[in-house]
Coordinates of C-alpha atoms in Angstrom, one line a residue:
V1 CA -14.6 6.3 5.0
Q2 CA -13.3 6.2 1.5
L3 CA -9.9 5.1 0.1
V4 CA -9.3 5.7 -3.6
E5 CA -6.2 4.2 -5.3
S6 CA -4.8 5.5 -8.5
G7 CA -1.6 5.2 -10.6
G8 CA -1.8 1.6 -11.7
D9 CA -0.8 0.9 -15.3
S10 CA 0.7 -1.6 -17.7
V11 CA 4.4 -1.2 -17.7
Q12 CA 7.5 -3.0 -19.0
V13 CA 9.9 -5.0 -16.9
G14 CA 12.3 -2.7 -15.1
G15 CA 9.9 0.2 -15.1
S16 CA 8.6 2.2 -12.1
L17 CA 5.2 3.3 -10.9
R18 CA 3.9 5.6 -8.2
L19 CA 0.6 4.6 -6.7
S20 CA -1.5 7.0 -4.7
C21 CA -4.2 6.4 -2.1
T22 CA -6.4 9.4 -1.3
V23 CA -8.4 9.1 1.9
S24 CA -11.5 10.8 3.1
G25 CA -13.5 10.3 6.2
I26 CA -10.5 9.7 8.5
T27 CA -7.3 11.5 9.2
I28 CA -4.4 9.3 8.1
S29 CA -2.1 10.8 10.7
E30 CA -4.2 8.9 13.3
Y31 CA -4.2 5.6 11.4
A32 CA -2.0 2.8 10.2
M33 CA -1.9 2.5 6.4
A34 CA -0.8 -0.3 4.2
W35 CA -0.5 -1.4 0.6
I36 CA -1.6 -4.9 0.0
R37 CA -1.5 -6.7 -3.3
Q38 CA -3.2 -9.7 -4.8
P39 CA -1.7 -11.4 -7.9
P40 CA -4.1 -13.2 -10.2
G41 CA -5.1 -16.5 -8.6
K42 CA -3.1 -15.9 -5.5
A43 CA -3.7 -14.8 -1.9
R44 CA -3.4 -11.2 -0.8
E45 CA 0.0 -10.1 0.4
G46 CA 0.7 -7.1 2.6
I47 CA 3.8 -5.5 1.1
A48 CA 4.2 -2.1 2.9
S49 CA 2.8 -0.4 5.9
T50 CA 3.3 2.7 7.9
Y51 CA 1.9 4.3 11.0
T52 CA 1.8 7.8 9.7
G53 CA 1.8 9.4 13.2
T54 CA 5.3 8.1 13.9
D55 CA 6.6 7.4 10.4
R56 CA 7.4 3.8 11.2
T57 CA 7.5 1.7 8.1
Y58 CA 7.5 -2.1 7.4
Y59 CA 8.2 -3.9 4.1
A60 CA 7.7 -7.5 3.0
D61 CA 10.9 -9.4 2.3
S62 CA 9.6 -10.0 -1.3
V63 CA 9.7 -6.3 -2.1
K64 CA 12.3 -4.9 0.3
G65 CA 14.6 -2.4 -1.5
L66 CA 12.1 -2.2 -4.4
V67 CA 9.3 -0.2 -2.9
A68 CA 8.8 2.7 -0.6
I69 CA 5.7 3.9 1.3
W70 CA 5.3 7.5 2.4
H71 CA 2.5 9.9 3.1
D72 CA 1.5 13.5 2.8
N73 CA -0.7 14.4 5.7
T74 CA -1.7 17.7 4.2
K75 CA -3.3 15.8 1.3
N76 CA -4.4 12.9 3.4
T77 CA -2.7 10.7 0.9
V78 CA -0.5 7.7 1.0
Y79 CA 1.9 6.7 -1.8
L80 CA 3.7 3.6 -2.9
Q81 CA 6.7 3.9 -5.2
I82 CA 7.6 0.6 -7.0
N83 CA 10.9 0.4 -8.8
Y84 CA 12.4 -2.3 -11.0
L85 CA 9.1 -3.9 -11.7
R86 CA 9.0 -7.6 -12.4
P87 CA 6.3 -9.8 -13.9
E88 CA 5.7 -11.2 -10.5
D89 CA 4.6 -7.7 -9.4
T90 CA 1.5 -8.0 -11.6
A91 CA -1.4 -7.7 -9.2
M92 CA -4.3 -5.6 -8.0
Y93 CA -2.9 -3.2 -5.4
Y94 CA -5.1 -2.1 -2.5
C95 CA -4.7 0.6 0.0
A96 CA -6.0 -0.2 3.5
S97 CA -6.2 1.4 6.9
V98 CA -6.9 0.6 10.5
L99 CA -6.9 2.8 13.6
K100 CA -4.3 0.7 15.4
W101 CA -2.3 -2.4 14.7
F102 CA -3.2 -5.3 16.9
G103 CA -1.2 -7.8 14.9
P104 CA 1.7 -7.8 12.5
P105 CA 1.6 -4.6 10.4
L106 CA 1.7 -6.5 7.1
D107 CA -1.1 -8.9 8.0
E108 CA -3.9 -7.9 5.7
R109 CA -6.5 -9.4 8.0
G110 CA -5.8 -6.6 10.5
Y111 CA -7.1 -3.8 8.2
Q112 CA -10.6 -2.3 8.5
Y113 CA -11.0 0.0 5.6
W114 CA -10.1 -0.8 2.0
G115 CA -10.0 0.8 -1.4
Q116 CA -11.2 -0.7 -4.6
G117 CA -7.7 -1.3 -5.9
T118 CA -5.6 -0.3 -8.9
Q119 CA -4.2 -2.8 -11.4
V120 CA -0.5 -3.1 -12.1
T121 CA 0.5 -5.2 -15.0
V122 CA 4.2 -5.9 -15.8
S123 CA 5.2 -7.6 -19.1

């Protein structure tokens, strides 16, 4: 199973980014997918998740209204749109997946497969 993130960049405050996570080895329509970020020196934080088979989505309060998660099952790819970027959004952003949620959808401990991450820097 391989998850490959892309789209991270250095942007100015107020800018937008679209992150992509292309998955191979599993079919995302059968899995729960999430975006999890880790700011420098801080713990990981699950910010968005979706069960692509039902289109249910969940967002952390810290980013609600600022991000959107969606998927394209034909491309086996999950996306994260981040708008109105703030310095506190600076982090490594990871894509993760698990066959089924057994706990809170935004709890990063519940995810089995992870990508290597893509860096977002806001200044």
